[in-house]
XYZ file of C-alpha atoms in Angstrom:
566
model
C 118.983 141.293 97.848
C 122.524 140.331 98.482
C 124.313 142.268 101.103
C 127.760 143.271 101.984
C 129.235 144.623 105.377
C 128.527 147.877 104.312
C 125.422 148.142 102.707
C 122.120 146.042 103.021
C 121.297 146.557 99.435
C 123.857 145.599 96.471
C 125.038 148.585 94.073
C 124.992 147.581 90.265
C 127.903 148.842 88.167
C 127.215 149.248 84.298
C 128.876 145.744 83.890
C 126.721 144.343 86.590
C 123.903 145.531 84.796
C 124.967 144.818 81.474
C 125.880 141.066 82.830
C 122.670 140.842 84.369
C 120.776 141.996 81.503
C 122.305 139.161 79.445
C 121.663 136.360 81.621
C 117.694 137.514 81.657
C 117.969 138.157 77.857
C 118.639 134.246 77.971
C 116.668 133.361 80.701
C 113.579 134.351 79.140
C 114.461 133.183 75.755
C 115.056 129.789 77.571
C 111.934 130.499 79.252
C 109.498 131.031 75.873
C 111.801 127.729 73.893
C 111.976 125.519 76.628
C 108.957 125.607 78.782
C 106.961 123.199 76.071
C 109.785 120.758 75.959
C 109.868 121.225 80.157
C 105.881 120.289 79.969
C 106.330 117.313 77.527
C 108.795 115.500 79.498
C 106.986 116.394 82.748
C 103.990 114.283 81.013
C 106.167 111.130 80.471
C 107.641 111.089 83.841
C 105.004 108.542 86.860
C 103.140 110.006 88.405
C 102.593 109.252 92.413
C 99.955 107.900 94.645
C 101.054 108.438 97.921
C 98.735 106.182 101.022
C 99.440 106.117 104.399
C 97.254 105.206 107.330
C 97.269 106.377 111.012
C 98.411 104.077 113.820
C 98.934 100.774 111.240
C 100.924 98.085 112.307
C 102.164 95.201 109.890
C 99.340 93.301 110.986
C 98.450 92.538 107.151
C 97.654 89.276 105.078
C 100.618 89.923 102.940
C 102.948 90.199 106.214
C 102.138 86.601 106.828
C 98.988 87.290 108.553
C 96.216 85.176 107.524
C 93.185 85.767 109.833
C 93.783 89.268 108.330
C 91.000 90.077 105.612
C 92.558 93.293 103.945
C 92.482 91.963 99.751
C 93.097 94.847 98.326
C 96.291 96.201 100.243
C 97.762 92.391 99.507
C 96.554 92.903 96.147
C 98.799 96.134 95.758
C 101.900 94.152 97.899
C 102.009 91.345 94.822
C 102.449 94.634 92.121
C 105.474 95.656 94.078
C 108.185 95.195 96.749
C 107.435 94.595 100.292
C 109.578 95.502 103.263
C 109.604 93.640 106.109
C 111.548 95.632 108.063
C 110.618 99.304 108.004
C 110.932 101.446 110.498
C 109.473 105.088 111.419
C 111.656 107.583 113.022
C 109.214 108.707 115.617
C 106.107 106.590 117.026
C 104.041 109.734 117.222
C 101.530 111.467 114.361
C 103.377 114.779 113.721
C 107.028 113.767 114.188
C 106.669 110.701 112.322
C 105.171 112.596 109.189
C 107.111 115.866 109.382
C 110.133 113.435 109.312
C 108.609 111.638 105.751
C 107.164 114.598 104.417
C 111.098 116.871 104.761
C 113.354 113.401 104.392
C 114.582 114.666 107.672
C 114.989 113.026 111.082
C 113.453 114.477 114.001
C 116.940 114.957 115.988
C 117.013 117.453 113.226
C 113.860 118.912 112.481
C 113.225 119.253 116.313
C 109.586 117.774 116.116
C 108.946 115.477 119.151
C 105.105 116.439 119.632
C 101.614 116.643 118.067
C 101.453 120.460 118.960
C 104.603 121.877 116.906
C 103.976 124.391 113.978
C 105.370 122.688 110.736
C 106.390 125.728 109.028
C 106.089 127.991 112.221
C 109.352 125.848 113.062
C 110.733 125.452 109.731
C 109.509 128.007 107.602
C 112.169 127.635 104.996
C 112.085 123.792 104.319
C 110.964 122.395 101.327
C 108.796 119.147 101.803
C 108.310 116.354 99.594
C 105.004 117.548 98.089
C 106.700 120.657 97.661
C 109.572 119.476 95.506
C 107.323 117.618 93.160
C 105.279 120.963 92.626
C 108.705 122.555 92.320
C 108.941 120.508 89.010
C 105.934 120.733 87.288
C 103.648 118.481 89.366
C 99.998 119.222 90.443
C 100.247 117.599 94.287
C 97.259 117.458 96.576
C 96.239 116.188 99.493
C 93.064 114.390 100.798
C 92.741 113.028 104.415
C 94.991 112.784 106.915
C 98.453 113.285 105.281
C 99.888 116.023 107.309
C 99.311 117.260 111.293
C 97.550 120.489 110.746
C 96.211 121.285 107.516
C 97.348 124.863 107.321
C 100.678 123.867 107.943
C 101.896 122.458 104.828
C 100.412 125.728 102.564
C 103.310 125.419 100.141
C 102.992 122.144 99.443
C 99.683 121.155 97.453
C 98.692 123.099 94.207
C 95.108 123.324 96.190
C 94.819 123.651 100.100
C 94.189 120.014 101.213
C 90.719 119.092 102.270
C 89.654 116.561 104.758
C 86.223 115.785 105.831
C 84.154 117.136 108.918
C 84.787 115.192 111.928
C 83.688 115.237 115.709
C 85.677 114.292 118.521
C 83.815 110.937 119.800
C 84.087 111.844 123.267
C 82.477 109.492 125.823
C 81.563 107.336 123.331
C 82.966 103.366 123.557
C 86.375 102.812 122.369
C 85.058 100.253 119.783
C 81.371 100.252 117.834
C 79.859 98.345 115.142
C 78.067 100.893 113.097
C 74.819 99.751 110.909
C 76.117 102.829 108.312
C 77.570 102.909 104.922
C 81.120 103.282 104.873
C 80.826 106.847 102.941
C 79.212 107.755 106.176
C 82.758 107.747 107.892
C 85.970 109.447 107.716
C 87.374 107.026 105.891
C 84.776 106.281 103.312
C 84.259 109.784 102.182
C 88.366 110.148 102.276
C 88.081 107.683 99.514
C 85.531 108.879 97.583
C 86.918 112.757 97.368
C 90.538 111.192 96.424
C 88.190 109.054 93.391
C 86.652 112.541 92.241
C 90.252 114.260 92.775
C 91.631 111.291 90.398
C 89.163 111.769 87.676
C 89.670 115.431 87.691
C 93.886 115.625 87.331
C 93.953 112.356 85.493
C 95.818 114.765 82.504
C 98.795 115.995 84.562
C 101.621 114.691 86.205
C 100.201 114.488 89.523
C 101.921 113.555 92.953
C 98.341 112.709 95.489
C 98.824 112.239 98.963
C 95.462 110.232 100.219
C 95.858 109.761 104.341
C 93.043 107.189 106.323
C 92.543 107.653 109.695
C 91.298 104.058 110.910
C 92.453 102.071 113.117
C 93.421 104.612 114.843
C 91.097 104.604 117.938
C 87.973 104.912 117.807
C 87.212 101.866 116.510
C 83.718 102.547 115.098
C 83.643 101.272 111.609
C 80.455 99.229 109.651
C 79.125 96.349 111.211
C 80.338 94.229 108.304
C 83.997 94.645 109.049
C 83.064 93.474 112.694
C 81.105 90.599 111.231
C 84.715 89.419 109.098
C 85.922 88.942 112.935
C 82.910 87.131 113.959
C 84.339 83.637 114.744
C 87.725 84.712 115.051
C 90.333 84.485 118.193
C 92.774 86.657 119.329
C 95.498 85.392 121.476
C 94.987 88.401 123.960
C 98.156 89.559 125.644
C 98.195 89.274 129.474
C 99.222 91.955 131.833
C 97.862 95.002 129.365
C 97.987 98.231 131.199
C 96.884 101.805 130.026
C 99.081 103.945 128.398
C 100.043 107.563 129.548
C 99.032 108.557 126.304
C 95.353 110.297 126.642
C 94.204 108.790 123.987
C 92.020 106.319 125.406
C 90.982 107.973 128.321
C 88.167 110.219 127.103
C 86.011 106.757 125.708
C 83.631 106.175 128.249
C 84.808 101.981 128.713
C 88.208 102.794 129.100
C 89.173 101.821 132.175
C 90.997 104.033 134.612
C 94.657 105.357 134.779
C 96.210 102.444 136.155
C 93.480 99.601 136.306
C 94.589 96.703 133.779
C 91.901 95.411 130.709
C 90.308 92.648 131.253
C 90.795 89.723 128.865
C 87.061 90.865 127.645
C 88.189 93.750 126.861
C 91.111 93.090 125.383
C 89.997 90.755 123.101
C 87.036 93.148 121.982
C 89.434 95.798 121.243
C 91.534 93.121 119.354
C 88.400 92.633 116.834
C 87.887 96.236 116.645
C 91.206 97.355 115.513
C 91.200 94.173 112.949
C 87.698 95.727 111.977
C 88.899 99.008 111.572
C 92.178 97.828 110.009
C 89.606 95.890 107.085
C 87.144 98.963 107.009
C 90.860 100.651 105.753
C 91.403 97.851 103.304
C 88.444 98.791 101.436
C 88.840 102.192 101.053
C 92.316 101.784 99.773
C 91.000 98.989 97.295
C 88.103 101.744 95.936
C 90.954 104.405 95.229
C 93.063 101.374 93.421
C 90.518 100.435 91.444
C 89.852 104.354 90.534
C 93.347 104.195 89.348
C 93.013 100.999 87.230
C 89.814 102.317 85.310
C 91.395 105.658 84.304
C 94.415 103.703 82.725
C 96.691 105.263 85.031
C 98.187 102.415 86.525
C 101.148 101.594 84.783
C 102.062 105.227 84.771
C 101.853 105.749 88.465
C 103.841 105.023 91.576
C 102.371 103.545 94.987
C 103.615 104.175 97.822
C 101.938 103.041 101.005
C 103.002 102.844 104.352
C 101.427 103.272 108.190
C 102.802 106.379 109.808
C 104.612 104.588 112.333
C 103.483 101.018 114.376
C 100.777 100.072 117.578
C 101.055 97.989 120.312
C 98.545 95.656 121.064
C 99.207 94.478 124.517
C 103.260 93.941 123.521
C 105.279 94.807 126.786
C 101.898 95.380 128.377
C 101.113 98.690 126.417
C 98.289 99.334 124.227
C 98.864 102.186 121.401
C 102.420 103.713 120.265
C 104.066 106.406 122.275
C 107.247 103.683 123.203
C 110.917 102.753 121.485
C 109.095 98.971 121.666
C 109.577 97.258 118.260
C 105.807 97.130 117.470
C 105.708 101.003 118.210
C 108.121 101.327 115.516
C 108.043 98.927 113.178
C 105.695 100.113 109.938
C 104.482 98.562 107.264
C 105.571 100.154 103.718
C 104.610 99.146 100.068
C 105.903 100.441 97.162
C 105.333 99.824 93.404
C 106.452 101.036 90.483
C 105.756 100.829 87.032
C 108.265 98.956 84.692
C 110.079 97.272 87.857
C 109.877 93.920 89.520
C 106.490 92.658 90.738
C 105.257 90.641 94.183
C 108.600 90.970 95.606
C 109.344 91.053 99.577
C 113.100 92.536 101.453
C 114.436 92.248 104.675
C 116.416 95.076 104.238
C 116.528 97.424 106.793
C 114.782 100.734 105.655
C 113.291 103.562 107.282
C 110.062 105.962 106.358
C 112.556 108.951 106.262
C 113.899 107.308 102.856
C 110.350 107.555 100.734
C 111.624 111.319 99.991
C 114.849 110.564 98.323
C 113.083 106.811 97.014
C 110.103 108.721 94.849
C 112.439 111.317 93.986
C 114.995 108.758 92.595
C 111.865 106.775 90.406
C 110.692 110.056 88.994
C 114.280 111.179 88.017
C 113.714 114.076 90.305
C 116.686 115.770 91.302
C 117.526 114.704 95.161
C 117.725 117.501 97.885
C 121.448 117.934 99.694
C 119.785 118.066 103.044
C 117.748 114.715 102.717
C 118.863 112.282 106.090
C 117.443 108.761 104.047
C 118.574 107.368 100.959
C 116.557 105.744 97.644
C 115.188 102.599 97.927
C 115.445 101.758 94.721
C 118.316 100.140 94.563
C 116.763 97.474 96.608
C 113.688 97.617 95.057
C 115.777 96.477 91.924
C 117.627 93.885 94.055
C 115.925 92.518 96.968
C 118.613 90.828 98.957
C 121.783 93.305 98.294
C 123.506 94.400 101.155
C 121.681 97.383 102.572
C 121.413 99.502 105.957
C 122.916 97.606 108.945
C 120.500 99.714 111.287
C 117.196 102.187 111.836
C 116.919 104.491 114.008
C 114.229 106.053 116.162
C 113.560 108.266 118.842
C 110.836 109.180 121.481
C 111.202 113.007 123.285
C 114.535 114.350 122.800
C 116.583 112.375 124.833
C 116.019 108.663 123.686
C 116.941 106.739 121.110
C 116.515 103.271 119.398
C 118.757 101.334 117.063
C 117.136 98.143 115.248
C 119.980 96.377 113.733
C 119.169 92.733 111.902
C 119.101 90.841 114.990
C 118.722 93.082 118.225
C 117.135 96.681 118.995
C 119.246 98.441 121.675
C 117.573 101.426 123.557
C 118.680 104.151 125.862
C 116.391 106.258 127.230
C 116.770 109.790 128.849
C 116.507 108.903 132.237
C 119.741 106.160 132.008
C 117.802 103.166 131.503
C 118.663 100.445 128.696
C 116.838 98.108 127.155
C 117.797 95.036 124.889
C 115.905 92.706 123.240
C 117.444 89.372 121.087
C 114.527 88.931 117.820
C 117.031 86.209 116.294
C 115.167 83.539 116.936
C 111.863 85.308 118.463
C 110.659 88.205 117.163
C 108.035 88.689 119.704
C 110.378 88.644 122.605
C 109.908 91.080 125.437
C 112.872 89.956 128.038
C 115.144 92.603 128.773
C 118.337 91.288 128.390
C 120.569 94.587 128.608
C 122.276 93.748 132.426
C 123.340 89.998 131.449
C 126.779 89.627 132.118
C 127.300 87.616 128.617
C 125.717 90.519 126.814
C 127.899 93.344 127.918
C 130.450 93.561 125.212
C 126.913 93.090 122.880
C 125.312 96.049 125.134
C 128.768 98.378 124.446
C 129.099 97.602 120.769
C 125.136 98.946 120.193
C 125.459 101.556 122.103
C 128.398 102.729 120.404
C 126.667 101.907 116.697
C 123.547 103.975 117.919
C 126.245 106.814 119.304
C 127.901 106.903 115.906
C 124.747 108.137 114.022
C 122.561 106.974 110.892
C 125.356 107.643 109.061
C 127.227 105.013 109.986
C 124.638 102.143 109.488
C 124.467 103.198 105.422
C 125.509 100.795 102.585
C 129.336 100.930 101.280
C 129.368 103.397 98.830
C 126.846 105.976 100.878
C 128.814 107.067 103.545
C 130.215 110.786 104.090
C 133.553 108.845 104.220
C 133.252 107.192 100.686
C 130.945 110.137 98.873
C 131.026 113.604 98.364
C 127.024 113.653 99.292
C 126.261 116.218 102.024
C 124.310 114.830 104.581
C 124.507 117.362 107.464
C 122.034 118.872 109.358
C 124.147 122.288 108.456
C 122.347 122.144 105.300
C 119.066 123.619 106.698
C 118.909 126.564 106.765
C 121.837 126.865 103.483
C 118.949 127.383 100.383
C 119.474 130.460 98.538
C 117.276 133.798 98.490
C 117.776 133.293 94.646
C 117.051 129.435 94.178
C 113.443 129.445 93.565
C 112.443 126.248 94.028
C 115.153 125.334 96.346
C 117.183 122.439 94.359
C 120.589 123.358 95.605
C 121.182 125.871 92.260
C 120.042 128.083 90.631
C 119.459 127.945 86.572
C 117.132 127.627 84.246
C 114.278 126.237 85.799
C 114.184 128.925 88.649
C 114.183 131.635 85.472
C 111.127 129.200 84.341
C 109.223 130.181 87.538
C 109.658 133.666 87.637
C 108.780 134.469 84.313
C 105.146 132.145 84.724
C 104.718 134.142 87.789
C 105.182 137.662 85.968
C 102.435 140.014 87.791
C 101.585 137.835 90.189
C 100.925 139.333 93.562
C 101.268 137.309 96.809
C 99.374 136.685 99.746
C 96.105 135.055 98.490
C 96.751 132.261 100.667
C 95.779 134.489 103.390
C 92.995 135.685 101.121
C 90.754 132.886 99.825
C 88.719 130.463 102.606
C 90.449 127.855 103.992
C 88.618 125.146 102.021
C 89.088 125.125 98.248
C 88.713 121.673 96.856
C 88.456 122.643 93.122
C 90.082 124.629 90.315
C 86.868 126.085 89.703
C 86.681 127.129 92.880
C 90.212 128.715 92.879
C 89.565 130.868 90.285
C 86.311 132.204 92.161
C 88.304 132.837 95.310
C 91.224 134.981 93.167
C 88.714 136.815 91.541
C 87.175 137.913 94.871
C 90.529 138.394 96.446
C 92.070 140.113 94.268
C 95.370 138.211 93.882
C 97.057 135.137 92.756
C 98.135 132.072 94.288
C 102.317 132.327 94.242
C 103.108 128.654 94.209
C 106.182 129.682 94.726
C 107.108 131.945 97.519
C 110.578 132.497 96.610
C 109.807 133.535 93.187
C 109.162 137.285 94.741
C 112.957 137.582 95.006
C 112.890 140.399 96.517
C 109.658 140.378 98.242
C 108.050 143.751 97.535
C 104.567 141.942 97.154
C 104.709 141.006 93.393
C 106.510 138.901 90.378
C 107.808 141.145 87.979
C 111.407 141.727 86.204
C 113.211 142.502 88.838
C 113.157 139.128 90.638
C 114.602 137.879 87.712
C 117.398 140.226 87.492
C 118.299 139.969 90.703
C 118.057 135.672 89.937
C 119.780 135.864 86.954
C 122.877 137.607 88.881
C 123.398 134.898 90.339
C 123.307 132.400 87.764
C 124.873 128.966 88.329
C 125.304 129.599 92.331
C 124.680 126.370 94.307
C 123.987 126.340 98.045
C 125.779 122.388 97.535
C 129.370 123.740 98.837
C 130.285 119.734 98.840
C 129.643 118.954 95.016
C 127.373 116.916 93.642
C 125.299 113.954 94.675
C-alpha cells in the first residue's frame, strides 16, 4: 500500500474508488482482448540458448588456436560474431555471474565472494532470466548457471536442476577416465538440457545450460586425453601455487609454496585442453539438439566462459588475479537473421549480454542495467565502440583494459602496467618507468572516472537521458509487477492470470522439480501455486485476487524511470 506521513495505509475517497474502478474495468478488459495477441507475438519473437562454461579461457580453435580440438564451439563461432576482446567483471564464480545474470557490476551489487546470498543480498533485483519470464518466456536452467541453486528462485519457470556430484577430494588434479561421457557432470548436463529442449520446443523459451569442465578436476574420458597424445605445451616457467584452495585438497598438488615441476605442468596443460575438448562435445550434442528440432534459425546463442584462467601467466595457475588471462573471456553470440562467421575487437564486457539479448528479442531494457547492447556491433564489426573494461578483485582493486594497455591498482597501493601493443603475452611491469608516468596518470585517471566514461559517443550520461546509476536499485515500484520501470498493461496481465493464486509453494514443493508433470504433483500435495511473480500479491496478504489489481491500477502509468526514457 502507498503511505503518507500520517497513515501507513492509503484512504480511498469515492473518486479514488470510482477512478480506480475504471482503470481495472479496463485493465481486465485489456486483460481478456489482449492476452492472445500478447501470446502470438511472444511466439514470433527468438528464443535464447544461453552456454557458459566454468573457468574457460579463449584457448579455442576459433581464437586462433589450432592444437585446440573443440569443432563444435568453432562450428557455432562461424554462425555468429566473435569477440576478441571480452572481458568479465570479476575473475571469481559468483561475482562474475551475479554481475551477467543482474547487468550489474560488482562495485554495485557488492558481490566479491563465492559465499554471498544472491537474493539474501538483493532480494529485490530482477535478473536476466527473470525479465524474460517477466514477458512471457518459459526460462530454465540446467548445470552450472548460477552459484547456489536456491538462490535464483524467481528466475526459472521450474527450479533449476543440476546433477549429483561429489567433491573429488584427494583424488589427482588430472585423470583419464575409461567412462562414457554421460557418466560425468558434464555429459549428463547435456543430455538433461537435450530432454529439456524437446520438451519446451513450443514456447518461447530463454535456457540457461552451464558446464563445469575445465574447471579443476581435470578427470574427463580417456579419449579427450588421447586428442593431446602427441601434443606439446610450451610450459610456463616459474609456476607457483595460488592462494586460492582450489588445488590444494588433490592429493599431487604440491604444497603451499613449492613450485610445479615442468612434469607437472605440462600434465596439467593436457588435462585442462582435455577437459576443455570433453566441453566441446557436450556443447556440440545440445547444438545439434537444436538443429534437429528446427529451432535454429529461431533461436539466439549466446556463449561465453564465466570469466578467464591462468595457466602459468605471471607464475599463477587458476583465476583469482586482475592478470589479463584472469579476465579476459571468451564470448560467442549468434543470432538469427544477422551477419554470420564474423570476429570484433571491440572492447566488450560480460555485464553487457543482459541489455545485448534484451535488445535482439525487442525486450524492453531495464534503467538500472551498468552494460550496453552489443548489437550494434554485432551489426557492424569495426564501429567505434568502448574505449575500456573494467574489472575488479575484493573491494578495493580495480583493472582498466583499454585497446593497448591494462592499468591496475590494487588495495594495498601497488600498480601494475602492462604494454599488449605489440605483445599480448607480456608480463613486465612497466608502471615505475620514468617515460610511462604521464601514461601511468592518464589510466589511472580513465579507470577513476568510471565505466561510464569509456562508453561510445552517443551512450554517455552526458549525451543521453539513459539512467545509469547505481541509485536505481532499490527505485522498482511496489505496484510494477514485473519490474520494467512502469506500470501498465502488462503488469494488469499478470495479476489477473494469477487471480487465486496463493504464494509460498516455493517453500512447499522439494527442491528438485525437473518437469511440468512433476509441478503439478508437487501443487497438488502442497496445496498452493507457484506465484511466478512475487510482486503480483500487491499487497501481500498471501493471495492474488482483486485487490492487487486495484491497488495496481491506482497507479496506472507511474514509472520508477524519474530520467525519461531509454
Amino acid at each position: 500500500m502507498p503511505t503518507n506521513s500520517n497513515s501507513s495505509q492509503r484512504l480511498f475517497t469515492r473518486r479514488d474508488f470510482i477512478s480506480t474502478g475504471l482503470k481495472a474495468g479496463v485493465s481486465t478488459a485489456f486483460t481478456t482482448g489482449l492476452l492472445p495477441n500478447l501470446n502470438a507475438h511472444a511466439a514470433r519473437r527468438y528464443n535464447v540458448l544461453f552456454i557458459t562454461v566454468d573457468d574457460l579461457r579463449p584457448l579455442l580453435g576459433c581464437y586462433g588456436l589450432s592444437e585446440m580440438h573443440t569443432p563444435n564451439i568453432d562450428s557455432l563461432a562461424r554462425r555468429g560474431t566473435l569477440f576478441h576482446r571480452a572481458y568479465c567483471q570479476f575473475p571469481v564464480c559468483n561475482p562474475s555471474r551475479v554481475s551477467m545474470l543482474t547487468g550489474l557490476r560488482p562495485e554495485t551489487t557488492g558481490f566479491v565472494e563465492n559465499r554471498q546470498i544472491f537474493r539474501e543480498a538483493l532480494p529485490d533485483i530482477v535478473t536476466l532470466p527473470q525479465h524474460f519470464k517477466a514477458h512471457g518466456y518459459h526460462t530454465r536452467a540446467v548445470g552450472k548457471v548460477t552459484h547456489g541453486p536456491s538462490a535464483y528462485r524467481y528466475s526459472w519457470s521450474i527450479p533449476d536442476w543440476a546433477p549429483r556430484y561429489r567433491q573429488p577430494n584427494g583424488k589427482p588434479l588430472w585423470q583419464a577416465l575409461d567412462v562414457g561421457d554421460d557418466e560425468l557432470r558434464d555429459g549428463q548436463v547435456a543430455k538433461h538440457a537435450i530432454e529439456v529442449l524437446a520438451e519446451i520446443r513450443d514456447v518461447p523459451f530463454f535456457l540457461a545450460v552451464g558446464f563445469y569442465k575445465p574447471h579443476l578436476p581435470y578427470h574427463v574420458p580417456r579419449k579427450y586425453f588421447d586428442l593431446y597424445a602427441t601434443q606439446t605445451f610450451a610450459a610456463r616457467p616459474d609456476i607457483r601455487l595460488p592462494t586460492s584452495h582450489e588445488m590444494h585438497i588433490y592429493s599431487d598438488a604440491p604444497a603451499v609454496g613449492e613450485r610445479f615441476s615442468e612434469e607437472q605442468t605440462l600434465a596439467l596443460m593436457r588435462g585442462y585442453a582435455a577437459a576443455t575438448s570433453y566441453v566441446d562435445a557436450q556443447v556440440g550434442r545440445v547444438l545439434r539438439q537444436l538443429d534437429a528440432l528446427g529451432l535454429t534459425d529461431s533461436t539466439i546463442i549466446v556463449f561465453c566462459g564465466d570469466h578467464g584462467y591462468h595457466l602459468g601467466e605471471h607464475g599463477w595457475w587458476g583465476k583469482h588475479t586482475l592478470f589479463e588471462s584472469a579476465l579476459h573471456s571468451p564470448l560467442i553470440v549468434s543470432i538469427p537473421d544477422y551477419a554470420q562467421d564474423t570476429k570484433t575487437d571491440a572492447i566488450v564486457e560480460l555485464v553487457d549480454i543482459f541489455p545485448t539479448l534484451c535488445d535482439a528479442c525487442k525486450l524492453p531494457l531495464r534503467p538500472e542495467l551498468e552494460g550496453i547492447s552489443l548489437v550494434p556491433v554485432i551489426e557492424n564489426p569495426t564501429r567505434p565502440w568502448k574505449t575500456a573494461a573494467f574489472s575488479q578483485y575484493g573491494q578495493h582493486s580495480f583493472s582498466i583494459r583499454t585497446e593497448h594497455y591494462r592499468y591496475t591498482e590494487w588495495g594495498d597501493g601497488r600498480a601494475e602496467l602492462y604494454n599488449y601493443e605489440t605483445d599480448s603475452d607480456r608480463t613486465d611491469n612497466l608502471v615505475h618507468l620514468p617515460e610511462n608516468a604521464a601514461l601511468v596518470a592518464d589510466l589511472g585517471a580513465r579507470l577513476r572516472a568510471g565505466w561510464q566514461d569509456a562508453l561510445p559517443v552517443g551512450y554517455r550520461d552526458s549525451e543521453t537521458t539513459s539512467p545509469r546509476n547505481t541509485h536505481l536499485l532499490q527505485q522498482t515500484l511496489p505496484w510494477d509487477v514485473n519490474n520494467d520501470g512502469v506500470v501498465d498493461i502488462r503488469d494488469m496481465v499478470i495479476i489477473s492470470n494469477n487471480f487465486g493464486v496463493k504464494t509460498g509453494l516455493w517453500e512447499a514443493y522439494p527442491r528438485r522439480v525437473s518437469t511440468l508433470q512433476e509441478l503439478l504433483i508437487a501443487q497438488e500435495f502442497a496445496g498452493v501455486e507457484t506465484l511466478e511473480h512475487p510482486k503480483a500479491d500487491v499487497n501481500q496478504d498471501g493471495i492474488v485476487d482483486v485487490t492487487d489489481l486495484l491497488i495496481a491500477a491506482a497507479h496506472f502509468g507511474e514509472t520508477s524511470n524519474t530520467r525519461g526514457p531509454r
